[in-house]
Amino acid sequence: MSRRLLVTGGAGFIGANFVHHWCQVYPSDRVVVLDALTYAANRRNLALVEGRENFRFVQGNICDRSVVEQLLTTENIDIIAHFAAESHVDRSILEPAAFVQTNVVGTFTLLEAFRQHWEAKSKPSSYRFLHISTDEVYGSLNPDDPAFCETTPYAPNSPYSASKAGSDHLIRAYYHTYKLPTIVTNCSNNYGPYQFPEKLIPLICINILMGKPLPIYGDGKNIRDWLYVGDHCHALDVVINHGKPGETYNIGGNNEVENLNLVQTLCQMMDELAPDLPVFPSKQLITFVKDRPGHDRRYAINANKIKNQLGWMPSVTIAEGLRLTVEWYLAHRDWWEPLLSAEYQAFYRKNYLESANDR
Ligand code: NAD
Ligand code: DAU
């Protein structure tokens, strides 16, 4: 039987990759994207599916209850995949208000509208509300600490992660109080095609191609657990189809890498794959800059639960995933060049030049 999905934030990085995945694997399902088209969104991310009969794009805000209610009813939605969020830690340090609004109030608005819709349909057990969250809600690990598991206590350290933690708690409460069939996934750092240039991997790829400095926060020894976005989308598919309401699943790539090592690897790959780099070898561009305030030292995900209970494991190694990503940014200059807009330049100056003086 075909299903009807509402994908919030589907014009952003992971949401768009997920829409591509779902439309390919389940072509008879209807997919409706609701996206406010903030700076991080790009309609072109959805170009591959725009013409499909079973696809619809709606520009709208998840905080707008009437828009959400109308979509749930008219499209007869039975699954929400909730990606919409303000997602960049540095922006949350500079301007936190939008994070509380979208991540907390927006999630609450969706939950209330979905609860009303589900109750009006006599609470079908097949309905799902999948909330895509982050490993950052668990805080920061010391070098010898075990990786985050689903029972690790929450300890968010940035306005971004605190707002995501708030939304996770609301999702949990709606299952426990109303038995609304919600599921939370907490995943590690994603990378791959369509990621906005502000995040580390695309920023480094693009700055190498433009011959600009490669900013490394602090000593470059912070560790992230990198997850290829295609593997993440496959995990979300498995969770929607086989995950248990009320549960949380951690999703990780099993790829812990220090930032400086990651950037050095990207420099080597670019030196090998990109013709006529403005600065060669590109590692000369590496520049240590002032640290991000409250910078979490290490994230690592223990993904045993989703592996043992649902049979999912990442399939892309970090070397394969980085190569695919470098090749994608090399082949899609027409995608990223327009994103280096006046707004982006203003953010860049504020984050890397002006704020650095205050840190
Ligand atoms: P992104 O910033 O690339 O995209 C976010 C999308 O949400 C954009 O299209 C934006 O327009 C939309 N949006 C923002 N506010 C909205 C609002 N009020 N109403 C409707 N749409 C709105 O983010 P991403 O990297 O694709 O992340 C997607 C989700 O995954 C987020 O919830 C994020 O917290 C989570 N997550 C991301 C990562 C990562 O590494 N990127 C890791 C863990 C979890
Ligand atoms: O862990 C999951 C999280 O990963 C998601 O919830 C967030 O939405 C996503 O943005 C990401 O957060 P990070 O802060 O880890 O990602 P970012 O790409 O901003 O930074 C990765 C690491 O690189 C981090 O240690 C900070 C560092 N960094 C980042 C930038 C942008 C630099 O050293 N220099 C930079 O210019």
PDB file of N, CA, C and O in Angstrom, residues 282-348:
ATOM      1  N   SER A 282      47.719  22.210  -1.624  1.00  0.00           N
ATOM      2  CA  SER A 282      46.708  23.031  -0.948  1.00  0.00           C
ATOM      3  C   SER A 282      46.872  23.063   0.573  1.00  0.00           C
ATOM      4  O   SER A 282      46.307  23.933   1.235  1.00  0.00           O
ATOM      5  N   LYS A 283      47.652  22.145   1.141  1.00  0.00           N
ATOM      6  CA  LYS A 283      47.812  22.157   2.609  1.00  0.00           C
ATOM      7  C   LYS A 283      48.461  23.452   3.108  1.00  0.00           C
ATOM      8  O   LYS A 283      48.355  23.793   4.285  1.00  0.00           O
ATOM      9  N   GLN A 284      49.125  24.180   2.184  1.00  0.00           N
ATOM     10  CA  GLN A 284      49.692  25.493   2.585  1.00  0.00           C
ATOM     11  C   GLN A 284      48.617  26.453   3.076  1.00  0.00           C
ATOM     12  O   GLN A 284      48.906  27.450   3.726  1.00  0.00           O
ATOM     13  N   LEU A 285      47.350  26.168   2.697  1.00  0.00           N
ATOM     14  CA  LEU A 285      46.258  27.086   3.059  1.00  0.00           C
ATOM     15  C   LEU A 285      45.756  26.873   4.487  1.00  0.00           C
ATOM     16  O   LEU A 285      44.977  27.675   5.006  1.00  0.00           O
ATOM     17  N   ILE A 286      46.189  25.764   5.121  1.00  0.00           N
ATOM     18  CA  ILE A 286      45.694  25.466   6.477  1.00  0.00           C
ATOM     19  C   ILE A 286      46.082  26.591   7.433  1.00  0.00           C
ATOM     20  O   ILE A 286      47.249  26.984   7.505  1.00  0.00           O
ATOM     21  N   THR A 287      45.067  27.114   8.153  1.00  0.00           N
ATOM     22  CA  THR A 287      45.278  28.252   9.054  1.00  0.00           C
ATOM     23  C   THR A 287      44.574  27.979  10.381  1.00  0.00           C
ATOM     24  O   THR A 287      43.364  27.733  10.392  1.00  0.00           O
ATOM     25  N   PHE A 288      45.316  28.031  11.470  1.00  0.00           N
ATOM     26  CA  PHE A 288      44.675  27.851  12.781  1.00  0.00           C
ATOM     27  C   PHE A 288      44.039  29.176  13.193  1.00  0.00           C
ATOM     28  O   PHE A 288      44.684  30.221  13.132  1.00  0.00           O
ATOM     29  N   VAL A 289      42.757  29.119  13.586  1.00  0.00           N
ATOM     30  CA  VAL A 289      42.050  30.340  14.003  1.00  0.00           C
ATOM     31  C   VAL A 289      41.523  30.148  15.423  1.00  0.00           C
ATOM     32  O   VAL A 289      41.573  29.044  15.964  1.00  0.00           O
ATOM     33  N   LYS A 290      40.999  31.239  15.993  1.00  0.00           N
ATOM     34  CA  LYS A 290      40.490  31.147  17.375  1.00  0.00           C
ATOM     35  C   LYS A 290      39.398  30.101  17.464  1.00  0.00           C
ATOM     36  O   LYS A 290      38.642  29.903  16.516  1.00  0.00           O
ATOM     37  N   ASP A 291      39.311  29.459  18.623  1.00  0.00           N
ATOM     38  CA  ASP A 291      38.398  28.341  18.785  1.00  0.00           C
ATOM     39  C   ASP A 291      36.945  28.808  18.830  1.00  0.00           C
ATOM     40  O   ASP A 291      36.659  29.944  19.209  1.00  0.00           O
ATOM     41  N   ARG A 292      36.044  27.887  18.473  1.00  0.00           N
ATOM     42  CA  ARG A 292      34.595  28.096  18.653  1.00  0.00           C
ATOM     43  C   ARG A 292      34.321  28.121  20.161  1.00  0.00           C
ATOM     44  O   ARG A 292      34.805  27.221  20.876  1.00  0.00           O
ATOM     45  N   PRO A 293      33.552  29.106  20.678  1.00  0.00           N
ATOM     46  CA  PRO A 293      33.260  29.101  22.116  1.00  0.00           C
ATOM     47  C   PRO A 293      32.505  27.822  22.509  1.00  0.00           C
ATOM     48  O   PRO A 293      31.577  27.416  21.815  1.00  0.00           O
ATOM     49  N   GLY A 294      32.921  27.201  23.613  1.00  0.00           N
ATOM     50  CA  GLY A 294      32.234  25.991  24.094  1.00  0.00           C
ATOM     51  C   GLY A 294      32.394  24.794  23.176  1.00  0.00           C
ATOM     52  O   GLY A 294      31.583  23.860  23.222  1.00  0.00           O
ATOM     53  N   HIS A 295      33.429  24.794  22.357  1.00  0.00           N
ATOM     54  CA  HIS A 295      33.637  23.762  21.322  1.00  0.00           C
ATOM     55  C   HIS A 295      33.711  22.360  21.924  1.00  0.00           C
ATOM     56  O   HIS A 295      34.639  22.051  22.676  1.00  0.00           O
ATOM     57  N   ASP A 296      32.757  21.498  21.586  1.00  0.00           N
ATOM     58  CA  ASP A 296      32.781  20.112  22.087  1.00  0.00           C
ATOM     59  C   ASP A 296      34.011  19.392  21.540  1.00  0.00           C
ATOM     60  O   ASP A 296      34.325  19.479  20.349  1.00  0.00           O
ATOM     61  N   ARG A 297      34.689  18.651  22.432  1.00  0.00           N
ATOM     62  CA  ARG A 297      35.963  18.037  22.051  1.00  0.00           C
ATOM     63  C   ARG A 297      35.787  16.811  21.173  1.00  0.00           C
ATOM     64  O   ARG A 297      36.451  16.632  20.174  1.00  0.00           O
ATOM     65  N   ARG A 298      34.898  15.929  21.602  1.00  0.00           N
ATOM     66  CA  ARG A 298      34.790  14.653  20.858  1.00  0.00           C
ATOM     67  C   ARG A 298      33.348  14.146  20.848  1.00  0.00           C
ATOM     68  O   ARG A 298      32.684  14.192  21.885  1.00  0.00           O
ATOM     69  N   TYR A 299      32.905  13.687  19.676  1.00  0.00           N
ATOM     70  CA  TYR A 299      31.642  12.949  19.561  1.00  0.00           C
ATOM     71  C   TYR A 299      31.958  11.567  19.019  1.00  0.00           C
ATOM     72  O   TYR A 299      32.814  11.420  18.130  1.00  0.00           O
ATOM     73  N   ALA A 300      31.235  10.570  19.509  1.00  0.00           N
ATOM     74  CA  ALA A 300      31.348   9.215  18.948  1.00  0.00           C
ATOM     75  C   ALA A 300      30.041   8.496  19.230  1.00  0.00           C
ATOM     76  O   ALA A 300      29.482   8.618  20.326  1.00  0.00           O
ATOM     77  N   ILE A 301      29.561   7.773  18.248  1.00  0.00           N
ATOM     78  CA  ILE A 301      28.259   7.091  18.365  1.00  0.00           C
ATOM     79  C   ILE A 301      28.439   5.590  18.497  1.00  0.00           C
ATOM     80  O   ILE A 301      29.192   4.983  17.721  1.00  0.00           O
ATOM     81  N   ASN A 302      27.742   5.022  19.476  1.00  0.00           N
ATOM     82  CA  ASN A 302      27.615   3.573  19.559  1.00  0.00           C
ATOM     83  C   ASN A 302      26.304   3.204  18.848  1.00  0.00           C
ATOM     84  O   ASN A 302      25.223   3.505  19.351  1.00  0.00           O
ATOM     85  N   ALA A 303      26.432   2.590  17.674  1.00  0.00           N
ATOM     86  CA  ALA A 303      25.237   2.295  16.857  1.00  0.00           C
ATOM     87  C   ALA A 303      24.837   0.821  16.963  1.00  0.00           C
ATOM     88  O   ALA A 303      24.216   0.264  16.051  1.00  0.00           O
ATOM     89  N   ASN A 304      25.155   0.188  18.103  1.00  0.00           N
ATOM     90  CA  ASN A 304      24.846  -1.246  18.242  1.00  0.00           C
ATOM     91  C   ASN A 304      23.352  -1.533  18.253  1.00  0.00           C
ATOM     92  O   ASN A 304      22.902  -2.571  17.773  1.00  0.00           O
ATOM     93  N   LYS A 305      22.566  -0.593  18.790  1.00  0.00           N
ATOM     94  CA  LYS A 305      21.125  -0.880  18.903  1.00  0.00           C
ATOM     95  C   LYS A 305      20.497  -1.020  17.515  1.00  0.00           C
ATOM     96  O   LYS A 305      19.786  -1.997  17.240  1.00  0.00           O
ATOM     97  N   ILE A 306      20.750  -0.061  16.639  1.00  0.00           N
ATOM     98  CA  ILE A 306      20.140  -0.137  15.304  1.00  0.00           C
ATOM     99  C   ILE A 306      20.722  -1.317  14.505  1.00  0.00           C
ATOM    100  O   ILE A 306      20.032  -1.951  13.716  1.00  0.00           O
ATOM    101  N   LYS A 307      21.980  -1.647  14.796  1.00  0.00           N
ATOM    102  CA  LYS A 307      22.599  -2.798  14.115  1.00  0.00           C
ATOM    103  C   LYS A 307      21.952  -4.110  14.591  1.00  0.00           C
ATOM    104  O   LYS A 307      21.513  -4.931  13.784  1.00  0.00           O
ATOM    105  N   ASN A 308      21.857  -4.259  15.918  1.00  0.00           N
ATOM    106  CA  ASN A 308      21.358  -5.527  16.456  1.00  0.00           C
ATOM    107  C   ASN A 308      19.853  -5.690  16.284  1.00  0.00           C
ATOM    108  O   ASN A 308      19.356  -6.779  16.036  1.00  0.00           O
ATOM    109  N   GLN A 309      19.109  -4.575  16.443  1.00  0.00           N
ATOM    110  CA  GLN A 309      17.645  -4.711  16.407  1.00  0.00           C
ATOM    111  C   GLN A 309      17.065  -4.554  15.003  1.00  0.00           C
ATOM    112  O   GLN A 309      16.047  -5.148  14.683  1.00  0.00           O
ATOM    113  N   LEU A 310      17.698  -3.710  14.164  1.00  0.00           N
ATOM    114  CA  LEU A 310      17.097  -3.430  12.854  1.00  0.00           C
ATOM    115  C   LEU A 310      18.010  -3.836  11.688  1.00  0.00           C
ATOM    116  O   LEU A 310      17.644  -3.698  10.528  1.00  0.00           O
ATOM    117  N   GLY A 311      19.226  -4.292  11.990  1.00  0.00           N
ATOM    118  CA  GLY A 311      20.106  -4.816  10.941  1.00  0.00           C
ATOM    119  C   GLY A 311      20.778  -3.778  10.070  1.00  0.00           C
ATOM    120  O   GLY A 311      21.258  -4.100   8.986  1.00  0.00           O
ATOM    121  N   TRP A 312      20.837  -2.502  10.547  1.00  0.00           N
ATOM    122  CA  TRP A 312      21.506  -1.466   9.732  1.00  0.00           C
ATOM    123  C   TRP A 312      22.967  -1.286  10.144  1.00  0.00           C
ATOM    124  O   TRP A 312      23.288  -1.285  11.334  1.00  0.00           O
ATOM    125  N   MET A 313      23.823  -1.104   9.147  1.00  0.00           N
ATOM    126  CA  MET A 313      25.228  -0.734   9.395  1.00  0.00           C
ATOM    127  C   MET A 313      25.660   0.225   8.300  1.00  0.00           C
ATOM    128  O   MET A 313      25.165   0.122   7.174  1.00  0.00           O
ATOM    129  N   PRO A 314      26.605   1.142   8.595  1.00  0.00           N
ATOM    130  CA  PRO A 314      27.087   1.999   7.510  1.00  0.00           C
ATOM    131  C   PRO A 314      27.838   1.160   6.479  1.00  0.00           C
ATOM    132  O   PRO A 314      28.500   0.188   6.826  1.00  0.00           O
ATOM    133  N   SER A 315      27.748   1.570   5.206  1.00  0.00           N
ATOM    134  CA  SER A 315      28.410   0.765   4.169  1.00  0.00           C
ATOM    135  C   SER A 315      29.548   1.518   3.483  1.00  0.00           C
ATOM    136  O   SER A 315      30.333   0.927   2.755  1.00  0.00           O
ATOM    137  N   VAL A 316      29.630   2.843   3.721  1.00  0.00           N
ATOM    138  CA  VAL A 316      30.620   3.661   3.012  1.00  0.00           C
ATOM    139  C   VAL A 316      31.783   3.982   3.973  1.00  0.00           C
ATOM    140  O   VAL A 316      31.541   4.517   5.062  1.00  0.00           O
ATOM    141  N   THR A 317      33.009   3.656   3.577  1.00  0.00           N
ATOM    142  CA  THR A 317      34.154   4.006   4.433  1.00  0.00           C
ATOM    143  C   THR A 317      34.428   5.502   4.299  1.00  0.00           C
ATOM    144  O   THR A 317      33.990   6.143   3.334  1.00  0.00           O
ATOM    145  N   ILE A 318      35.195   6.054   5.254  1.00  0.00           N
ATOM    146  CA  ILE A 318      35.477   7.494   5.204  1.00  0.00           C
ATOM    147  C   ILE A 318      36.262   7.835   3.930  1.00  0.00           C
ATOM    148  O   ILE A 318      35.999   8.861   3.295  1.00  0.00           O
ATOM    149  N   ALA A 319      37.174   6.953   3.517  1.00  0.00           N
ATOM    150  CA  ALA A 319      37.960   7.244   2.303  1.00  0.00           C
ATOM    151  C   ALA A 319      37.049   7.280   1.078  1.00  0.00           C
ATOM    152  O   ALA A 319      37.125   8.187   0.240  1.00  0.00           O
ATOM    153  N   GLU A 320      36.138   6.305   0.995  1.00  0.00           N
ATOM    154  CA  GLU A 320      35.193   6.285  -0.149  1.00  0.00           C
ATOM    155  C   GLU A 320      34.281   7.503  -0.114  1.00  0.00           C
ATOM    156  O   GLU A 320      34.060   8.162  -1.131  1.00  0.00           O
ATOM    157  N   GLY A 321      33.742   7.781   1.079  1.00  0.00           N
ATOM    158  CA  GLY A 321      32.769   8.877   1.208  1.00  0.00           C
ATOM    159  C   GLY A 321      33.399  10.231   0.909  1.00  0.00           C
ATOM    160  O   GLY A 321      32.790  11.074   0.235  1.00  0.00           O
ATOM    161  N   LEU A 322      34.623  10.444   1.390  1.00  0.00           N
ATOM    162  CA  LEU A 322      35.278  11.737   1.126  1.00  0.00           C
ATOM    163  C   LEU A 322      35.565  11.891  -0.357  1.00  0.00           C
ATOM    164  O   LEU A 322      35.416  12.965  -0.936  1.00  0.00           O
ATOM    165  N   ARG A 323      35.960  10.803  -0.985  1.00  0.00           N
ATOM    166  CA  ARG A 323      36.256  10.868  -2.425  1.00  0.00           C
ATOM    167  C   ARG A 323      34.987  11.201  -3.217  1.00  0.00           C
ATOM    168  O   ARG A 323      34.999  12.060  -4.099  1.00  0.00           O
ATOM    169  N   LEU A 324      33.892  10.511  -2.883  1.00  0.00           N
ATOM    170  CA  LEU A 324      32.619  10.794  -3.560  1.00  0.00           C
ATOM    171  C   LEU A 324      32.238  12.262  -3.375  1.00  0.00           C
ATOM    172  O   LEU A 324      31.754  12.926  -4.287  1.00  0.00           O
ATOM    173  N   THR A 325      32.482  12.776  -2.163  1.00  0.00           N
ATOM    174  CA  THR A 325      32.086  14.152  -1.846  1.00  0.00           C
ATOM    175  C   THR A 325      32.964  15.157  -2.594  1.00  0.00           C
ATOM    176  O   THR A 325      32.453  16.126  -3.187  1.00  0.00           O
ATOM    177  N   VAL A 326      34.276  14.919  -2.578  1.00  0.00           N
ATOM    178  CA  VAL A 326      35.194  15.815  -3.301  1.00  0.00           C
ATOM    179  C   VAL A 326      34.828  15.831  -4.782  1.00  0.00           C
ATOM    180  O   VAL A 326      34.737  16.892  -5.416  1.00  0.00           O
ATOM    181  N   GLU A 327      34.576  14.643  -5.331  1.00  0.00           N
ATOM    182  CA  GLU A 327      34.212  14.573  -6.762  1.00  0.00           C
ATOM    183  C   GLU A 327      32.916  15.335  -7.034  1.00  0.00           C
ATOM    184  O   GLU A 327      32.780  16.008  -8.048  1.00  0.00           O
ATOM    185  N   TRP A 328      31.963  15.241  -6.089  1.00  0.00           N
ATOM    186  CA  TRP A 328      30.676  15.934  -6.288  1.00  0.00           C
ATOM    187  C   TRP A 328      30.876  17.455  -6.289  1.00  0.00           C
ATOM    188  O   TRP A 328      30.359  18.153  -7.160  1.00  0.00           O
ATOM    189  N   TYR A 329      31.672  17.969  -5.346  1.00  0.00           N
ATOM    190  CA  TYR A 329      31.882  19.441  -5.302  1.00  0.00           C
ATOM    191  C   TYR A 329      32.689  19.911  -6.513  1.00  0.00           C
ATOM    192  O   TYR A 329      32.468  21.013  -7.019  1.00  0.00           O
ATOM    193  N   LEU A 330      33.577  19.034  -7.000  1.00  0.00           N
ATOM    194  CA  LEU A 330      34.329  19.395  -8.211  1.00  0.00           C
ATOM    195  C   LEU A 330      33.406  19.481  -9.426  1.00  0.00           C
ATOM    196  O   LEU A 330      33.559  20.357 -10.275  1.00  0.00           O
ATOM    197  N   ALA A 331      32.438  18.557  -9.484  1.00  0.00           N
ATOM    198  CA  ALA A 331      31.554  18.487 -10.667  1.00  0.00           C
ATOM    199  C   ALA A 331      30.380  19.462 -10.575  1.00  0.00           C
ATOM    200  O   ALA A 331      29.633  19.620 -11.532  1.00  0.00           O
ATOM    201  N   HIS A 332      30.182  20.096  -9.416  1.00  0.00           N
ATOM    202  CA  HIS A 332      28.975  20.919  -9.233  1.00  0.00           C
ATOM    203  C   HIS A 332      29.299  22.345  -8.796  1.00  0.00           C
ATOM    204  O   HIS A 332      28.656  22.902  -7.911  1.00  0.00           O
ATOM    205  N   ARG A 333      30.276  22.928  -9.465  1.00  0.00           N
ATOM    206  CA  ARG A 333      30.618  24.328  -9.187  1.00  0.00           C
ATOM    207  C   ARG A 333      29.390  25.228  -9.392  1.00  0.00           C
ATOM    208  O   ARG A 333      29.165  26.184  -8.637  1.00  0.00           O
ATOM    209  N   ASP A 334      28.582  24.876 -10.401  1.00  0.00           N
ATOM    210  CA  ASP A 334      27.375  25.677 -10.675  1.00  0.00           C
ATOM    211  C   ASP A 334      26.365  25.586  -9.534  1.00  0.00           C
ATOM    212  O   ASP A 334      25.504  26.446  -9.393  1.00  0.00           O
ATOM    213  N   TRP A 335      26.459  24.555  -8.701  1.00  0.00           N
ATOM    214  CA  TRP A 335      25.565  24.434  -7.534  1.00  0.00           C
ATOM    215  C   TRP A 335      26.059  25.326  -6.394  1.00  0.00           C
ATOM    216  O   TRP A 335      25.271  26.041  -5.776  1.00  0.00           O
ATOM    217  N   TRP A 336      27.377  25.276  -6.100  1.00  0.00           N
ATOM    218  CA  TRP A 336      27.833  25.969  -4.878  1.00  0.00           C
ATOM    219  C   TRP A 336      28.210  27.426  -5.097  1.00  0.00           C
ATOM    220  O   TRP A 336      28.101  28.232  -4.166  1.00  0.00           O
ATOM    221  N   GLU A 337      28.631  27.788  -6.303  1.00  0.00           N
ATOM    222  CA  GLU A 337      29.087  29.182  -6.488  1.00  0.00           C
ATOM    223  C   GLU A 337      28.003  30.210  -6.125  1.00  0.00           C
ATOM    224  O   GLU A 337      28.296  31.164  -5.394  1.00  0.00           O
ATOM    225  N   PRO A 338      26.749  30.014  -6.574  1.00  0.00           N
ATOM    226  CA  PRO A 338      25.720  31.002  -6.225  1.00  0.00           C
ATOM    227  C   PRO A 338      25.433  31.081  -4.717  1.00  0.00           C
ATOM    228  O   PRO A 338      24.835  32.056  -4.250  1.00  0.00           O
ATOM    229  N   LEU A 339      25.840  30.046  -3.956  1.00  0.00           N
ATOM    230  CA  LEU A 339      25.556  30.069  -2.514  1.00  0.00           C
ATOM    231  C   LEU A 339      26.517  30.982  -1.747  1.00  0.00           C
ATOM    232  O   LEU A 339      26.281  31.311  -0.586  1.00  0.00           O
ATOM    233  N   LEU A 340      27.587  31.393  -2.405  1.00  0.00           N
ATOM    234  CA  LEU A 340      28.554  32.271  -1.730  1.00  0.00           C
ATOM    235  C   LEU A 340      28.066  33.721  -1.886  1.00  0.00           C
ATOM    236  O   LEU A 340      28.748  34.596  -2.400  1.00  0.00           O
ATOM    237  N   SER A 341      26.845  33.938  -1.408  1.00  0.00           N
ATOM    238  CA  SER A 341      26.120  35.189  -1.620  1.00  0.00           C
ATOM    239  C   SER A 341      26.607  36.275  -0.656  1.00  0.00           C
ATOM    240  O   SER A 341      27.459  36.032   0.209  1.00  0.00           O
ATOM    241  N   ALA A 342      26.002  37.455  -0.767  1.00  0.00           N
ATOM    242  CA  ALA A 342      26.343  38.553   0.155  1.00  0.00           C
ATOM    243  C   ALA A 342      26.019  38.138   1.592  1.00  0.00           C
ATOM    244  O   ALA A 342      26.775  38.422   2.526  1.00  0.00           O
ATOM    245  N   GLU A 343      24.885  37.431   1.767  1.00  0.00           N
ATOM    246  CA  GLU A 343      24.496  36.985   3.126  1.00  0.00           C
ATOM    247  C   GLU A 343      25.571  36.042   3.670  1.00  0.00           C
ATOM    248  O   GLU A 343      25.985  36.143   4.823  1.00  0.00           O
ATOM    249  N   TYR A 344      26.048  35.128   2.813  1.00  0.00           N
ATOM    250  CA  TYR A 344      27.055  34.159   3.255  1.00  0.00           C
ATOM    251  C   TYR A 344      28.369  34.874   3.600  1.00  0.00           C
ATOM    252  O   TYR A 344      29.006  34.587   4.616  1.00  0.00           O
ATOM    253  N   GLN A 345      28.739  35.847   2.754  1.00  0.00           N
ATOM    254  CA  GLN A 345      29.987  36.596   3.017  1.00  0.00           C
ATOM    255  C   GLN A 345      29.884  37.356   4.341  1.00  0.00           C
ATOM    256  O   GLN A 345      30.848  37.433   5.111  1.00  0.00           O
ATOM    257  N   ALA A 346      28.678  37.891   4.619  1.00  0.00           N
ATOM    258  CA  ALA A 346      28.480  38.646   5.871  1.00  0.00           C
ATOM    259  C   ALA A 346      28.627  37.700   7.065  1.00  0.00           C
ATOM    260  O   ALA A 346      29.273  38.037   8.067  1.00  0.00           O
ATOM    261  N   PHE A 347      28.008  36.506   6.956  1.00  0.00           N
ATOM    262  CA  PHE A 347      28.155  35.515   8.032  1.00  0.00           C
ATOM    263  C   PHE A 347      29.628  35.138   8.201  1.00  0.00           C
ATOM    264  O   PHE A 347      30.150  35.056   9.317  1.00  0.00           O
ATOM    265  N   TYR A 348      30.314  34.940   7.087  1.00  0.00           N
ATOM    266  CA  TYR A 348      31.709  34.492   7.110  1.00  0.00           C
ATOM    267  C   TYR A 348      32.579  35.519   7.841  1.00  0.00           C
ATOM    268  O   TYR A 348      33.386  35.179   8.710  1.00  0.00           O
TER     269      TYR A 348
END
